[in-house]
Short mmCIF file of C-alpha atoms in Angstrom, two decimals:
data_model
loop_
_atom_site.label_atom_id
_atom_site.label_comp_id
_atom_site.label_asym_id
_atom_site.label_seq_id
_atom_site.Cartn_x
_atom_site.Cartn_y
_atom_site.Cartn_z
CA MET A 27 -61.77 -69.91 84.17
CA MET A 28 -58.33 -69.72 83.07
CA LYS A 29 -58.88 -72.36 80.32
CA ASN A 30 -61.56 -70.25 78.76
CA ASN A 31 -59.99 -67.10 78.65
CA LYS A 32 -56.97 -68.37 77.11
CA HIS A 33 -59.54 -69.79 74.26
CA TYR A 34 -60.99 -66.84 74.05
CA LYS A 35 -57.63 -65.38 73.53
CA GLN A 36 -56.64 -67.13 70.71
CA ASN A 37 -59.58 -66.81 69.07
CA TYR A 38 -59.54 -63.08 69.49
CA ILE A 39 -56.07 -63.05 68.03
CA PHE A 40 -57.10 -64.87 65.29
CA LYS A 41 -60.03 -62.86 64.28
CA THR A 42 -57.90 -59.66 64.44
CA MET A 43 -55.11 -61.00 62.09
CA ILE A 44 -55.77 -60.95 58.17
CA THR A 45 -56.76 -63.65 56.33
CA TYR A 46 -56.42 -64.19 52.54
CA ASN A 47 -59.82 -63.53 51.67
CA GLU A 48 -59.53 -60.11 53.13
CA LEU A 49 -56.00 -59.58 51.40
CA TYR A 50 -58.07 -60.23 47.67
CA ASP A 51 -61.37 -58.65 48.93
CA ALA A 52 -58.94 -55.43 49.32
CA LEU A 53 -57.63 -55.89 46.14
CA ARG A 54 -61.03 -56.34 44.42
CA LYS A 55 -62.33 -53.17 45.78
CA GLU A 56 -59.27 -51.09 45.19
CA ARG A 57 -59.23 -52.35 41.41
CA TYR A 58 -62.87 -51.11 40.85
CA SER A 59 -62.74 -47.95 42.94
CA GLU A 60 -61.30 -44.79 41.25
CA GLN A 61 -61.11 -43.53 45.22
CA LEU A 62 -58.12 -44.49 47.43
CA ARG A 63 -59.94 -47.06 49.39
CA PRO A 64 -59.57 -47.03 53.46
CA ILE A 65 -57.74 -50.20 54.54
CA PRO A 66 -56.60 -50.56 58.36
CA LYS A 67 -54.09 -48.33 59.77
CA ASN A 68 -52.18 -51.58 60.79
CA PHE A 69 -52.81 -53.25 57.39
CA ILE A 70 -49.06 -53.79 56.22
CA LYS A 71 -47.98 -54.83 60.31
CA GLU A 72 -50.78 -57.28 60.21
CA LEU A 73 -49.85 -58.61 56.76
CA SER A 74 -46.01 -59.03 57.61
CA SER A 75 -47.55 -61.47 60.86
CA TYR A 76 -49.86 -63.08 58.45
CA LEU A 77 -46.76 -64.04 55.92
CA LYS A 78 -44.50 -65.11 58.19
CA ASP A 79 -46.79 -67.28 59.62
CA LYS A 80 -47.52 -68.97 55.87
CA LYS A 81 -43.54 -68.79 55.05
CA GLU A 82 -42.82 -70.80 58.17
CA LEU A 83 -45.30 -73.65 57.44
CA ALA A 84 -44.75 -73.55 53.73
CA GLU A 85 -40.91 -74.12 54.47
CA LYS A 86 -42.04 -77.10 56.91
CA LYS A 87 -41.21 -81.18 55.50
CA ASP A 88 -43.75 -82.95 56.57
CA ASP A 89 -45.16 -86.01 54.41
CA ASN A 90 -48.02 -86.27 56.41
CA PHE A 91 -49.08 -82.71 55.47
CA SER A 92 -47.40 -82.30 52.26
CA GLU A 93 -50.93 -81.32 50.69
CA THR A 94 -51.60 -78.73 53.06
CA ILE A 95 -48.10 -77.17 53.07
CA THR A 96 -48.32 -76.79 49.39
CA LYS A 97 -51.63 -75.50 49.59
CA THR A 98 -50.26 -73.02 51.82
CA LYS A 99 -46.70 -72.17 49.63
CA LYS A 100 -49.38 -71.51 47.09
CA GLN A 101 -51.23 -69.17 49.10
CA PHE A 102 -48.06 -67.09 50.31
CA GLU A 103 -47.01 -66.83 46.95
CA ASN A 104 -50.48 -65.27 45.68
CA SER A 105 -50.72 -63.45 48.74
CA ILE A 106 -47.10 -61.46 47.77
CA ALA A 107 -48.56 -60.83 44.31
CA ILE A 108 -51.89 -59.73 45.56
CA PHE A 109 -50.32 -57.36 48.28
CA LYS A 110 -47.77 -55.99 45.46
CA GLU A 111 -50.36 -55.28 42.86
CA LEU A 112 -52.81 -53.39 45.62
CA ILE A 113 -49.94 -51.12 46.96
CA LEU A 114 -49.18 -50.21 42.95
CA ARG A 115 -52.65 -49.68 42.36
CA ARG A 116 -53.08 -47.25 45.69
CA LYS A 117 -49.18 -45.77 44.44
CA LYS A 118 -50.85 -44.78 40.86
CA LYS A 119 -53.88 -43.00 42.93
CA ILE A 120 -52.05 -41.09 45.48
CA LEU A 121 -49.55 -39.72 42.41
CA GLU A 122 -53.11 -38.65 40.68
CA LEU A 123 -54.25 -37.08 44.01
CA ALA A 124 -50.70 -35.38 44.70
CA PHE A 125 -51.41 -33.65 41.05
CA VAL A 126 -54.55 -32.62 41.50
CA ALA A 127 -53.77 -31.24 45.11
CA ALA A 128 -51.02 -29.51 43.80
CA GLU A 129 -53.45 -27.35 41.62
CA THR A 130 -56.95 -27.64 43.47
CA GLY A 131 -56.52 -29.28 46.43
CA ILE A 132 -57.01 -32.66 48.33
CA SER A 133 -60.72 -33.73 49.32
CA LYS A 134 -59.91 -34.86 53.40
CA ARG A 135 -61.77 -38.38 53.02
CA ASP A 136 -59.00 -39.55 50.17
CA PHE A 137 -56.32 -38.26 52.57
CA GLU A 138 -57.76 -40.13 55.37
CA ASN A 139 -58.15 -43.43 53.79
CA MET A 140 -54.27 -43.16 53.52
CA LEU A 141 -51.91 -45.11 55.40
CA ALA A 142 -49.24 -43.25 57.68
CA ILE A 143 -46.56 -44.47 54.73
CA GLU A 144 -48.43 -43.36 51.87
CA LYS A 145 -49.38 -40.14 53.65
CA ASP A 146 -45.20 -39.36 53.94
CA GLN A 147 -45.11 -40.39 50.42
CA PHE A 148 -47.74 -37.95 49.85
CA ASP A 149 -46.36 -35.34 51.49
CA GLY A 150 -42.64 -36.33 49.53
CA ILE A 151 -44.46 -35.64 46.16
CA MET A 152 -46.03 -32.90 47.03
CA LYS A 153 -43.10 -31.42 48.25
CA SER A 154 -41.05 -32.41 45.14
CA LEU A 155 -43.91 -30.91 42.94
CA GLU A 156 -43.51 -27.66 44.60
CA LYS A 157 -39.82 -27.64 44.42
CA GLY A 158 -40.48 -28.21 40.75
CA ASP A 159 -42.79 -25.28 40.15
CA LYS A 160 -40.55 -23.17 42.29
CA LYS A 161 -37.71 -23.90 40.08
CA ILE A 162 -40.00 -23.35 36.77
CA GLU A 163 -41.35 -20.24 37.89
CA GLU A 164 -37.46 -19.08 38.82
CA THR A 165 -36.36 -20.14 35.40
CA LEU A 166 -38.95 -17.91 33.87
CA LYS A 167 -38.41 -14.92 35.59
CA GLY A 168 -34.76 -15.36 34.83
CA LEU A 169 -35.35 -15.90 31.34
CA ASP A 170 -37.56 -12.70 31.66
CA ASN A 171 -34.97 -10.64 32.72
CA GLU A 172 -32.60 -12.02 30.46
CA ASN A 173 -34.33 -10.96 27.49
CA LYS A 174 -35.18 -7.25 29.16
CA SER A 175 -31.26 -7.20 29.36
CA GLN A 176 -30.71 -7.98 25.92
CA ASN A 177 -33.05 -5.53 24.71
CA LYS A 178 -32.99 -1.54 24.36
CA MET A 179 -35.10 1.12 24.28
CA ILE A 180 -34.39 3.72 21.10
CA VAL A 181 -36.38 6.55 19.33
CA PHE A 182 -36.35 7.20 15.94
CA ILE A 183 -34.99 10.44 14.55
CA GLU A 184 -36.41 9.91 10.90
CA ASP A 185 -38.85 7.80 9.45
CA THR A 186 -37.48 4.21 8.59
CA GLU A 187 -39.15 1.63 6.17
CA ALA A 188 -39.91 -2.02 7.84
CA ILE A 189 -36.59 -4.40 8.27
CA LEU A 190 -36.01 -8.24 9.54
CA ASP A 191 -34.52 -9.11 12.66
CA PHE A 192 -32.05 -11.73 13.20
CA GLU A 193 -34.82 -14.40 13.24
CA GLY A 194 -36.13 -13.02 9.83
CA ASN A 195 -39.21 -11.63 11.37
CA GLU A 196 -40.40 -8.04 9.89
CA ILE A 197 -40.44 -5.40 12.50
CA GLY A 198 -41.79 -2.07 11.45
CA PRO A 199 -42.06 0.58 9.56
CA PHE A 200 -41.47 3.24 12.10
CA ASN A 201 -42.26 7.03 12.43
CA LYS A 202 -39.71 9.64 13.58
CA GLY A 203 -40.29 9.97 16.81
CA ASP A 204 -41.53 6.68 17.44
CA ILE A 205 -40.04 4.89 20.37
CA VAL A 206 -39.45 0.83 20.87
CA ASN A 207 -37.72 -1.71 22.60
CA LEU A 208 -35.93 -3.66 20.44
CA SER A 209 -33.22 -6.55 20.46
CA GLU A 210 -29.91 -4.79 21.89
CA ALA A 211 -28.14 -6.30 18.08
CA VAL A 212 -31.05 -4.56 15.87
CA ALA A 213 -31.30 -1.50 17.75
CA LEU A 214 -27.65 -0.78 17.64
CA ILE A 215 -27.10 -1.57 13.85
CA LEU A 216 -30.32 1.41 13.70
CA ILE A 217 -28.38 3.78 15.74
CA ASN A 218 -25.39 3.04 13.68
CA ASP A 219 -27.00 3.73 11.14
CA LYS A 220 -28.39 7.30 12.16
CA LYS A 221 -31.73 6.03 11.99
CA ALA A 222 -32.50 6.15 15.95
CA GLU A 223 -31.32 7.27 19.14
CA SER A 224 -30.78 5.23 22.48
CA VAL A 225 -33.41 6.37 24.93
CA ASP A 226 -31.21 5.91 27.92
CA GLU A 227 -28.58 8.70 26.16
CA GLU A 228 -28.35 11.78 28.02
#
């Protein structure tokens, strides 16, 4: 009875351990799907155990099993390459999801298909995007305030023909009594020429 239980336990462990075919199948599905594919939550842990076993067998030196060892070594190398491509493809999809989420939100299905470490990556990307957007917004506000501080409100005290600003743009003509908001440099010239007065003056 104990022997049967032991045999059952060994079979159970074997069945729950990831296989080379399962790893390749995960990559195949990821390649041909636009959405993030679901994979076991303990996928990386199982893969780590699988690679460890393969590596130990591949490093053995036994002439009686040289063909098996050579095959295992090749399978070990292929497994690493497959895993790297799988993670790369999932990273690209997570980046795309983060971009979409920053604008419109994210579907619950896609989020649930992430591994725990991928959710952490996603959260980190979202925080970085939000921080970047905030800085851009603050910069734009700062530029807006800067432009406002460089402008000056004036009222024309006589009719004035069109003039060129410092960027070569034509502004005007203006009529007496017109109140306009111009760059401070241009406004000061018009004030000095007695063509306008500052609205701020008391």
